[in-house]
Amino acid sequence: MDCSPTFCVPGFWNLFTVFRIRSSRRRRRRLHSLGLAAMPEKRPFERLPADVSPINYSLCLKPDLLDFTFEGKLEAAAQVRQATNQIVMNCADIDIITASYVPEGDEEIHATGFNYQNEDEKVTLSFPSTLQPGTGTLKIDFVGELNDKMKGFYRSKYTTPSGEVRYAAVTQFEATDARRAFPCWDEPAIKATFDISLVVPKDRVALSNMNVIDRKPYPDDENVVEVKFARTPVMSTYLVAFVVGEYDFVETRSKDGVCVRVYTPVGKAEQGKFALEVAAKTLPFYKDYFNVPYPLPKIDLIAIADFAAGAMENWGLVTYRETALLIDSKNSCSSSRQWVALVVGHELAHQWFGNLVTMEWWTHLWLNEGFASWIEYLCVDHCFPEYDIWTQFVSADYTRAQELDALDNSHPIEVSVGHPSEVDEIFDAISYSKGASVIRMLHDYIGDTDFKKGMNMYLTKFQQKNAATEDLWECLEGASGKPIAAVMNTWTKQMGFPLIYVEAEQVENDRLLKLSQRKFCASGPYVGEDCPQWMVPITISTSEDPNHAKLKILMDKPEMNVVLKDVKPDQWVKLNLGTVGFYRTQYSSAMLESLLPGIRDLSLPPVDRLGLQNDLFSLARAGIISTVEVLKVMEAFVNEPNYTVWSDLSCNLGILSTLLSHTDFYEEIQEFVKDVFSPIGERLGWDPKPGEGHLDALLRGLVLGKLGKAGHKATLEEARRRFKDHVEGKQILSADLRSPVYLTVLKHGDGTTLDIMIKLHKQADMQEEKNRIERVLGATLSPELIQKVLTFALSEEVRPQDTVSVIGGVAGGSKHGRKAAWKFIKDNWEELYNRYQGGFLISRLIKLSVEGFAVDKMAGEVKAFFESHPAPSAERTIQQCCENILLNAAWLKRDAESIHQHLLQRKASPPAV
């Protein structure tokens, strides 16, 4: 096989520019004609008045686990800062029975009116006389509903070991749902202490942020007890939590003496041991890294059956989906272990970064989530060095963020947030993954020692307070002496990222590099008048020492010339060592050709091989280079041993396969997939070999799944044989092989196969196994069976949070599946929207279901549907999906024919391996 494809002629950037700029202008005109280029106006919003604020909440709640209601009693010590005759608080889905204010040393004043502003989720308590400045106690009796919307104080369904259906009462308050459990000042900067009591059935476990200090019989009912918890530190309302239900637990003490417990469903305590081990290692790691001790006496990690997010960092009581916490030694796959380790690392990082020091307002959410999404990898790398987790970061976070951030409908990392409905929108890949990526770049730019010093300054200075992004920059600048704010403002206050174009010239013994930066756009070269600029930390390596930077510079202007001393003419030069800088690189054709042999002979490090391929693929998607050239480069990965490199390659081929499912030569791209993946599939085989580890298991599952889905004959036959043995109980499939085998037999199976899978789902005791099956059901191809899967998605058999992955699996499974899933969403919109109440799951559902379309008119259809069926928290996602549909259509129009011709030529004269 030819390993050095010619990438156009030298200077191809200029040859392509005229055509590409015209076509990208045309694409932008289409965006504007559909009204997709601008976000809708923000809803009017005011933060709570500052005239009254809480000092301490004394809160007692009594949930009824049969009628799904709760009674509450609040006594809040408050400070009246200026005279007023009303108190404005947040309140949603709660009925206030009585309210009064008792000024210190004075008589009680009863509120004469409760004015609910439901739209803004506020209540105004009116008093007959003026409340004078000073302290006092606000008393409120209220009732509420234990809802089924997975937010606020809600009910979570579970089945006891004897098969009885029961309900737990649990909480999810971030971002703005503490107000559904009790009237409060529900803003992150309005901190207070909390004294929480729960009145619960005596045979139930009751947990909150702090340790239990008293448990006594309830006067009116001998079957009920009142459980009182210690006072919390000063904290934000969104971090308060309480759980009432039936659980077992495992416990240990960290080496710093903190009591760590993992709560599991009854009878499954063993499945909490892996997370317990990770948590016990993680707490001391963070304590040492931040040089600040964990501030609470205990930490509980608990698995919740019905849970919308992956997990939530409530201070001292971290809640998780079952699949993000529970590991079974026989039935959990390697990727689940890794997922649990990362999620535990993420949530425990928040105990310092987010809980001890909290963002001042949701505009700075990225600081919480971006930081935790970065340091979770640092923590897992410490606990499990064999995971090669930083290479995986590039595929899982860095490239995902770049994909979203190249859209016209992206947003800056720091985004102005007002109305509560806008907050859910920014829990996305920009806040998490781009946030993590720019912090990784910043950490590399500063160096670990100064970074840690700056973090300690920040956490010490702002502990139990609130901070903004600028506060962190100031501390890191003080520690490092580098212009952190100036550099980072270019990454957090404007959306997007640069494409660095580089040309090289040999001048005697030196290499002269010409660098230029321009905003990278998914629709082609940037065509605006004022092109944004970034301050870009750039590292440059050569083939002499591929793992170390020969030169580090800060590119702070549109163009730069750089001289690399002592570089021989036959040596390659590469930008962005380790794929750490958040930018894409476009090399001149000569530079690129010199790099390609480094893919084949593996002299380029894995993360650099991955970054090079991913940049090329994105340049092709944007129409800057031809997709055919990228297909040629992909064939150079024939000797690739690294799991994460294969994972990224697989992902990009998946995107291309979805695009080409709109053509009549879909089968040709499947042949290409089989050709690329067959050699590594044969090398790996089906069964683990002695000495293999975590990454080999991940790679085997990935490769077999890819080959099976593409219809590779030998893989399909072996998958069917093993599936039959598994179902008959002769030879149970190892957990790592289940996903690829299930996917393969379903994709090429019939109604009987689907019935068997649904039966396996019903029999599964572990949520991980149920989810594994749910994610692959959409691979089935028959229209009748696709309909059956969609109906199953909304049945009682599937937990509400998992319906999204079943429907998304159908949409991603085939061209017909995509159409059927979209029709199903439209037909069942009311039920789906009501189920998720505008939370981020509705955004995820929309994205998974419509993003794969590649016909212009579909963008108009999607936009029109959501204009008549508004989903405020998903507005930005809808804009992004419509933009992606138009980009797919343009890509197909531009490159489909040349891809088809290339695949036909390969078939006629297969490349030599």
Tab-separated table of C-alpha atoms in Angstrom, residues 456-834:
chain	number	residue	atom	x	y	z
A	456	ASN	CA	-3.517	26.340	46.647
A	457	MET	CA	-3.541	30.159	46.710
A	458	TYR	CA	-6.970	30.171	45.051
A	459	LEU	CA	-8.580	27.552	47.322
A	460	THR	CA	-7.096	29.097	50.474
A	461	LYS	CA	-8.083	32.668	49.589
A	462	PHE	CA	-11.676	31.864	48.561
A	463	GLN	CA	-12.589	28.900	50.777
A	464	GLN	CA	-16.267	28.946	51.830
A	465	LYS	CA	-16.697	31.910	49.471
A	466	ASN	CA	-17.477	32.473	45.791
A	467	ALA	CA	-15.111	33.268	42.973
A	468	ALA	CA	-15.095	34.215	39.307
A	469	THR	CA	-12.818	33.078	36.481
A	470	GLU	CA	-10.644	36.186	36.893
A	471	ASP	CA	-9.857	35.215	40.500
A	472	LEU	CA	-8.304	31.937	39.381
A	473	TRP	CA	-6.247	33.674	36.682
A	474	GLU	CA	-4.951	36.159	39.246
A	475	CYS	CA	-3.748	33.370	41.568
A	476	LEU	CA	-2.117	31.382	38.732
A	477	GLU	CA	-0.472	34.563	37.420
A	478	GLY	CA	0.894	35.275	40.883
A	479	ALA	CA	2.314	31.763	41.134
A	480	SER	CA	3.830	31.579	37.643
A	481	GLY	CA	4.704	35.151	36.673
A	482	LYS	CA	3.156	34.503	33.235
A	483	PRO	CA	0.406	36.631	31.568
A	484	ILE	CA	-2.335	34.118	32.389
A	485	ALA	CA	-5.358	36.447	32.184
A	486	ALA	CA	-4.263	37.905	28.833
A	487	VAL	CA	-3.695	34.445	27.358
A	488	MET	CA	-6.777	32.750	28.816
A	489	ASN	CA	-9.258	35.541	28.042
A	490	THR	CA	-8.681	34.769	24.365
A	491	TRP	CA	-9.842	31.176	25.069
A	492	THR	CA	-12.748	31.729	27.473
A	493	LYS	CA	-14.387	34.987	26.359
A	494	GLN	CA	-14.635	34.291	22.615
A	495	MET	CA	-15.967	31.153	21.010
A	496	GLY	CA	-14.026	28.953	18.642
A	497	PHE	CA	-10.339	28.165	18.255
A	498	PRO	CA	-7.613	28.707	15.649
A	499	LEU	CA	-6.380	26.715	12.686
A	500	ILE	CA	-2.593	27.114	12.528
A	501	TYR	CA	-1.278	26.873	8.973
A	502	VAL	CA	2.422	26.022	8.787
A	503	GLU	CA	4.965	25.967	5.942
A	504	ALA	CA	8.647	25.063	6.255
A	505	GLU	CA	11.831	25.958	4.431
A	506	GLN	CA	15.280	24.454	4.949
A	507	VAL	CA	17.887	27.212	5.385
A	508	GLU	CA	21.300	25.534	5.653
A	509	ASN	CA	21.192	23.571	8.932
A	510	ASP	CA	18.043	25.248	10.238
A	511	ARG	CA	14.337	24.947	9.492
A	512	LEU	CA	12.382	28.175	8.999
A	513	LEU	CA	8.676	27.795	9.879
A	514	LYS	CA	6.036	30.275	8.731
A	515	LEU	CA	2.970	30.128	11.007
A	516	SER	CA	-0.368	31.872	10.538
A	517	GLN	CA	-3.561	31.591	12.564
A	518	ARG	CA	-7.200	31.938	11.508
A	519	LYS	CA	-10.452	30.870	13.164
A	520	PHE	CA	-11.310	27.275	12.275
A	521	CYS	CA	-14.895	26.950	10.999
A	522	ALA	CA	-16.804	23.738	10.296
A	523	SER	CA	-18.156	25.397	7.139
A	524	GLY	CA	-14.768	26.223	5.599
A	525	PRO	CA	-12.232	29.072	5.844
A	526	TYR	CA	-13.236	32.018	8.007
A	527	VAL	CA	-14.677	34.800	5.822
A	528	GLY	CA	-15.547	37.554	8.328
A	529	GLU	CA	-13.954	41.009	8.335
A	530	ASP	CA	-12.308	40.926	11.773
A	531	CYS	CA	-10.877	37.479	12.364
A	532	PRO	CA	-10.617	36.622	16.059
A	533	GLN	CA	-7.085	36.045	17.347
A	534	TRP	CA	-5.792	33.820	20.126
A	535	MET	CA	-2.674	33.766	22.257
A	536	VAL	CA	-1.578	30.229	21.447
A	537	PRO	CA	1.025	28.267	23.431
A	538	ILE	CA	2.751	26.276	20.660
A	539	THR	CA	5.153	23.363	21.076
A	540	ILE	CA	7.307	22.073	18.216
A	541	SER	CA	8.972	18.644	18.087
A	542	THR	CA	11.152	16.869	15.495
A	543	SER	CA	11.919	13.265	14.568
A	544	GLU	CA	15.201	13.583	16.460
A	545	ASP	CA	13.256	13.457	19.757
A	546	PRO	CA	9.518	12.949	19.073
A	547	ASN	CA	8.551	12.951	22.780
A	548	HIS	CA	10.050	16.290	23.762
A	549	ALA	CA	9.536	19.848	22.573
A	550	LYS	CA	12.466	21.321	20.693
A	551	LEU	CA	10.887	24.753	21.041
A	552	LYS	CA	8.001	26.354	22.969
A	553	ILE	CA	6.571	29.715	21.900
A	554	LEU	CA	3.537	31.869	22.607
A	555	MET	CA	1.969	32.882	19.290
A	556	ASP	CA	0.377	36.252	20.063
A	557	LYS	CA	-0.068	37.625	16.549
A	558	PRO	CA	-1.730	36.523	13.289
A	559	GLU	CA	1.571	35.476	11.658
A	560	MET	CA	4.987	34.439	12.961
A	561	ASN	CA	8.274	33.159	11.622
A	562	VAL	CA	10.165	30.681	13.784
A	563	VAL	CA	13.683	29.318	13.293
A	564	LEU	CA	14.425	25.773	14.486
A	565	LYS	CA	18.176	25.402	14.903
A	566	ASP	CA	20.031	22.276	13.773
A	567	VAL	CA	17.293	20.354	11.962
A	568	LYS	CA	18.494	18.091	9.164
A	569	PRO	CA	16.629	18.118	5.823
A	570	ASP	CA	15.388	14.524	6.302
A	571	GLN	CA	13.878	15.175	9.743
A	572	TRP	CA	10.158	15.834	10.150
A	573	VAL	CA	8.816	18.745	12.177
A	574	LYS	CA	5.504	18.581	14.056
A	575	LEU	CA	3.434	21.196	15.873
A	576	ASN	CA	1.388	20.551	19.007
A	577	LEU	CA	3.379	17.861	20.794
A	578	GLY	CA	1.008	15.590	22.725
A	579	THR	CA	-2.021	17.305	21.099
A	580	VAL	CA	-2.196	19.638	24.114
A	581	GLY	CA	-2.767	23.015	22.425
A	582	PHE	CA	-6.446	23.631	21.637
A	583	TYR	CA	-6.019	24.265	17.928
A	584	ARG	CA	-5.961	22.395	14.648
A	585	THR	CA	-2.893	22.301	12.411
A	586	GLN	CA	-2.758	22.369	8.628
A	587	TYR	CA	0.645	21.489	7.184
A	588	SER	CA	1.966	22.316	3.746
A	589	SER	CA	1.825	19.215	1.551
A	590	ALA	CA	5.611	18.691	1.823
A	591	MET	CA	5.547	18.818	5.651
A	592	LEU	CA	2.566	16.478	5.781
A	593	GLU	CA	4.187	13.934	3.502
A	594	SER	CA	7.279	13.830	5.683
A	595	LEU	CA	5.051	13.075	8.726
A	596	LEU	CA	3.018	10.218	7.208
A	597	PRO	CA	5.735	7.523	7.422
A	598	GLY	CA	5.792	8.254	11.189
A	599	ILE	CA	2.247	6.854	11.352
A	600	ARG	CA	3.175	3.637	9.612
A	601	ASP	CA	6.471	3.016	11.471
A	602	LEU	CA	5.000	4.319	14.779
A	603	SER	CA	7.860	6.786	15.303
A	604	LEU	CA	5.249	9.482	15.942
A	605	PRO	CA	3.912	9.057	19.519
A	606	PRO	CA	0.320	7.633	19.728
A	607	VAL	CA	-1.343	10.874	20.797
A	608	ASP	CA	0.369	12.704	17.915
A	609	ARG	CA	-0.727	10.051	15.407
A	610	LEU	CA	-4.263	10.495	16.700
A	611	GLY	CA	-4.107	14.297	16.527
A	612	LEU	CA	-2.733	14.306	12.996
A	613	GLN	CA	-5.477	12.006	11.691
A	614	ASN	CA	-8.206	13.913	13.532
A	615	ASP	CA	-7.042	17.276	12.168
A	616	LEU	CA	-7.053	15.921	8.615
A	617	PHE	CA	-10.525	14.447	9.026
A	618	SER	CA	-11.867	17.777	10.324
A	619	LEU	CA	-10.234	19.704	7.473
A	620	ALA	CA	-12.013	17.341	5.062
A	621	ARG	CA	-15.373	17.787	6.825
A	622	ALA	CA	-14.916	21.539	6.529
A	623	GLY	CA	-14.185	21.236	2.805
A	624	ILE	CA	-10.625	22.549	3.102
A	625	ILE	CA	-9.090	19.297	1.808
A	626	SER	CA	-10.545	16.251	0.061
A	627	THR	CA	-12.049	13.355	2.032
A	628	VAL	CA	-10.334	10.919	-0.355
A	629	GLU	CA	-6.923	12.104	0.872
A	630	VAL	CA	-7.969	11.338	4.451
A	631	LEU	CA	-9.103	7.830	3.453
A	632	LYS	CA	-5.616	7.268	2.028
A	633	VAL	CA	-4.038	8.415	5.287
A	634	MET	CA	-6.331	6.099	7.280
A	635	GLU	CA	-4.842	3.131	5.425
A	636	ALA	CA	-1.418	4.041	6.836
A	637	PHE	CA	-2.681	2.935	10.285
A	638	VAL	CA	-2.375	-0.746	9.324
A	639	ASN	CA	0.308	-1.390	12.015
A	640	GLU	CA	-1.398	0.714	14.712
A	641	PRO	CA	-1.352	-0.974	18.160
A	642	ASN	CA	-2.885	1.795	20.309
A	643	TYR	CA	-6.479	1.503	21.519
A	644	THR	CA	-7.233	5.234	21.629
A	645	VAL	CA	-5.861	5.871	18.140
A	646	TRP	CA	-8.147	3.089	16.846
A	647	SER	CA	-11.039	4.496	18.862
A	648	ASP	CA	-10.707	7.915	17.220
A	649	LEU	CA	-10.262	6.363	13.769
A	650	SER	CA	-13.356	4.238	14.405
A	651	CYS	CA	-15.352	7.281	15.466
A	652	ASN	CA	-14.432	9.213	12.314
A	653	LEU	CA	-15.211	6.246	10.057
A	654	GLY	CA	-18.552	6.004	11.895
A	655	ILE	CA	-19.297	9.648	11.043
A	656	LEU	CA	-18.387	8.974	7.411
A	657	SER	CA	-20.519	5.799	7.340
A	658	THR	CA	-23.519	7.735	8.664
A	659	LEU	CA	-22.978	10.374	5.975
A	660	LEU	CA	-22.721	7.770	3.208
A	661	SER	CA	-25.835	5.932	4.420
A	662	HIS	CA	-27.592	8.661	2.401
A	663	THR	CA	-26.014	7.285	-0.824
A	664	ASP	CA	-26.390	4.078	-2.821
A	665	PHE	CA	-22.782	3.042	-2.136
A	666	TYR	CA	-23.014	2.584	1.655
A	667	GLU	CA	-21.817	-1.007	1.263
A	668	GLU	CA	-18.573	0.214	-0.339
A	669	ILE	CA	-17.579	2.182	2.767
A	670	GLN	CA	-18.354	-0.913	4.866
A	671	GLU	CA	-15.859	-2.837	2.687
A	672	PHE	CA	-13.302	-0.109	3.421
A	673	VAL	CA	-13.988	-0.425	7.169
A	674	LYS	CA	-13.465	-4.198	6.952
A	675	ASP	CA	-10.177	-3.714	5.070
A	676	VAL	CA	-8.867	-1.227	7.644
A	677	PHE	CA	-9.916	-3.224	10.731
A	678	SER	CA	-9.333	-6.839	9.552
A	679	PRO	CA	-5.556	-6.997	10.169
A	680	ILE	CA	-5.821	-5.751	13.781
A	681	GLY	CA	-8.863	-8.035	14.288
A	682	GLU	CA	-6.849	-11.061	13.205
A	683	ARG	CA	-3.901	-10.084	15.416
A	684	LEU	CA	-6.134	-9.709	18.488
A	685	GLY	CA	-8.448	-12.696	18.027
A	686	TRP	CA	-11.422	-13.289	20.295
A	687	ASP	CA	-9.821	-14.410	23.545
A	688	PRO	CA	-7.428	-12.581	25.872
A	689	LYS	CA	-3.801	-13.690	25.723
A	690	PRO	CA	-1.459	-13.994	28.716
A	691	GLY	CA	-0.029	-10.647	29.768
A	692	GLU	CA	-2.772	-8.566	28.192
A	693	GLY	CA	-4.276	-5.697	30.138
A	694	HIS	CA	-7.040	-3.112	30.309
A	695	LEU	CA	-6.333	-1.450	26.948
A	696	ASP	CA	-6.163	-4.761	25.056
A	697	ALA	CA	-9.633	-5.618	26.355
A	698	LEU	CA	-10.966	-2.228	25.195
A	699	LEU	CA	-9.312	-2.594	21.783
A	700	ARG	CA	-10.672	-6.115	21.218
A	701	GLY	CA	-14.238	-4.984	21.974
A	702	LEU	CA	-13.899	-1.958	19.691
A	703	VAL	CA	-12.428	-3.874	16.726
A	704	LEU	CA	-14.798	-6.851	16.890
A	705	GLY	CA	-17.774	-4.501	17.177
A	706	LYS	CA	-16.609	-2.526	14.151
A	707	LEU	CA	-16.004	-5.651	12.041
A	708	GLY	CA	-19.252	-7.281	13.161
A	709	LYS	CA	-21.338	-4.222	12.398
A	710	ALA	CA	-19.723	-3.945	8.941
A	711	GLY	CA	-20.689	-7.575	8.227
A	712	HIS	CA	-17.201	-9.160	8.288
A	713	LYS	CA	-18.071	-12.805	7.557
A	714	ALA	CA	-15.758	-14.609	10.021
A	715	THR	CA	-16.589	-12.148	12.819
A	716	LEU	CA	-20.322	-12.525	12.212
A	717	GLU	CA	-20.156	-16.341	12.270
A	718	GLU	CA	-18.101	-16.412	15.487
A	719	ALA	CA	-20.361	-13.816	17.143
A	720	ARG	CA	-23.445	-15.925	16.344
A	721	ARG	CA	-21.781	-19.074	17.695
A	722	ARG	CA	-20.750	-17.384	20.945
A	723	PHE	CA	-24.126	-15.684	21.348
A	724	LYS	CA	-25.908	-19.039	21.012
A	725	ASP	CA	-23.643	-20.599	23.680
A	726	HIS	CA	-24.227	-17.571	25.926
A	727	VAL	CA	-28.009	-17.728	25.637
A	728	GLU	CA	-28.045	-21.493	26.210
A	729	GLY	CA	-25.811	-21.108	29.267
A	730	LYS	CA	-23.018	-23.290	27.814
A	731	GLN	CA	-20.368	-20.555	27.812
A	732	ILE	CA	-21.224	-17.157	29.271
A	733	LEU	CA	-19.732	-14.284	27.274
A	734	SER	CA	-17.087	-12.253	29.079
A	735	ALA	CA	-18.355	-8.764	29.903
A	736	ASP	CA	-15.888	-7.163	27.449
A	737	LEU	CA	-17.278	-9.173	24.511
A	738	ARG	CA	-20.972	-8.674	25.180
A	739	SER	CA	-21.458	-5.280	23.483
A	740	PRO	CA	-19.717	-6.247	20.214
A	741	VAL	CA	-21.474	-9.650	20.084
A	742	TYR	CA	-24.913	-8.207	20.901
A	743	LEU	CA	-24.438	-5.473	18.292
A	744	THR	CA	-23.293	-7.909	15.598
A	745	VAL	CA	-26.081	-10.466	16.022
A	746	LEU	CA	-28.766	-7.773	16.187
A	747	LYS	CA	-27.516	-5.893	13.128
A	748	HIS	CA	-27.591	-9.095	11.073
A	749	GLY	CA	-30.413	-10.826	12.945
A	750	ASP	CA	-34.200	-11.132	12.801
A	751	GLY	CA	-37.213	-10.848	15.101
A	752	THR	CA	-36.153	-13.923	17.067
A	753	THR	CA	-32.773	-12.302	17.839
A	754	LEU	CA	-34.511	-9.143	19.049
A	755	ASP	CA	-36.911	-11.160	21.229
A	756	ILE	CA	-33.956	-12.993	22.824
A	757	MET	CA	-32.199	-9.666	23.514
A	758	ILE	CA	-35.315	-8.199	25.145
A	759	LYS	CA	-35.631	-11.359	27.240
A	760	LEU	CA	-31.962	-11.014	28.320
A	761	HIS	CA	-32.734	-7.403	29.228
A	762	LYS	CA	-35.655	-8.456	31.402
A	763	GLN	CA	-33.559	-11.130	33.155
A	764	ALA	CA	-30.556	-8.840	33.783
A	765	ASP	CA	-30.022	-7.978	37.423
A	766	MET	CA	-27.367	-5.336	36.758
A	767	GLN	CA	-28.224	-1.947	35.329
A	768	GLU	CA	-24.947	-2.043	33.388
A	769	GLU	CA	-26.139	-5.116	31.458
A	770	LYS	CA	-29.566	-3.550	30.831
A	771	ASN	CA	-27.873	-0.394	29.481
A	772	ARG	CA	-25.511	-2.451	27.348
A	773	ILE	CA	-28.498	-4.108	25.663
A	774	GLU	CA	-30.492	-0.856	25.398
A	775	ARG	CA	-27.667	0.891	23.544
A	776	VAL	CA	-27.471	-1.749	20.780
A	777	LEU	CA	-31.174	-2.532	20.199
A	778	GLY	CA	-31.315	0.169	17.513
A	779	ALA	CA	-28.889	-1.810	15.315
A	780	THR	CA	-31.782	-3.953	14.059
A	781	LEU	CA	-32.623	-3.136	10.423
A	782	SER	CA	-36.215	-4.220	9.729
A	783	PRO	CA	-38.760	-1.326	9.865
A	784	GLU	CA	-41.165	-3.477	11.882
A	785	LEU	CA	-38.491	-4.369	14.465
A	786	ILE	CA	-37.284	-0.761	14.654
A	787	GLN	CA	-40.829	0.233	15.612
A	788	LYS	CA	-40.841	-2.475	18.279
A	789	VAL	CA	-37.592	-1.096	19.750
A	790	LEU	CA	-38.976	2.456	19.817
A	791	THR	CA	-42.121	1.286	21.618
A	792	PHE	CA	-39.892	-0.596	24.075
A	793	ALA	CA	-37.963	2.644	24.751
A	794	LEU	CA	-41.024	4.225	26.390
A	795	SER	CA	-42.109	1.087	28.237
A	796	GLU	CA	-41.844	0.443	31.978
A	797	GLU	CA	-38.930	-1.899	31.213
A	798	VAL	CA	-36.608	1.031	30.474
A	799	ARG	CA	-35.650	3.553	33.155
A	800	PRO	CA	-36.662	7.114	32.198
A	801	GLN	CA	-33.068	8.348	31.866
A	802	ASP	CA	-32.190	5.431	29.550
A	803	THR	CA	-35.017	5.978	27.042
A	804	VAL	CA	-32.735	8.576	25.433
A	805	SER	CA	-29.993	6.047	24.601
A	806	VAL	CA	-32.511	3.548	23.148
A	807	ILE	CA	-34.027	6.152	20.782
A	808	GLY	CA	-30.567	7.559	20.022
A	809	GLY	CA	-29.361	4.028	19.201
A	810	VAL	CA	-32.190	3.613	16.694
A	811	ALA	CA	-31.359	6.973	15.059
A	812	GLY	CA	-27.692	6.018	14.787
A	813	GLY	CA	-28.344	2.461	13.633
A	814	SER	CA	-29.463	2.989	10.036
A	815	LYS	CA	-30.960	5.447	7.565
A	816	HIS	CA	-34.439	4.032	8.161
A	817	GLY	CA	-33.854	4.077	11.918
A	818	ARG	CA	-33.019	7.789	11.753
A	819	LYS	CA	-36.306	8.607	9.999
A	820	ALA	CA	-38.316	6.338	12.314
A	821	ALA	CA	-36.722	7.822	15.469
A	822	TRP	CA	-37.468	11.386	14.330
A	823	LYS	CA	-41.099	10.488	13.557
A	824	PHE	CA	-41.370	8.733	16.947
A	825	ILE	CA	-40.079	11.824	18.758
A	826	LYS	CA	-42.575	14.054	16.953
A	827	ASP	CA	-45.453	11.644	17.620
A	828	ASN	CA	-44.541	11.281	21.319
A	829	TRP	CA	-43.177	14.761	21.945
A	830	GLU	CA	-45.585	15.690	24.717
A	831	GLU	CA	-44.772	12.590	26.768
A	832	LEU	CA	-41.013	12.914	26.205
A	833	TYR	CA	-40.898	16.624	26.975
A	834	ASN	CA	-43.029	16.156	30.066
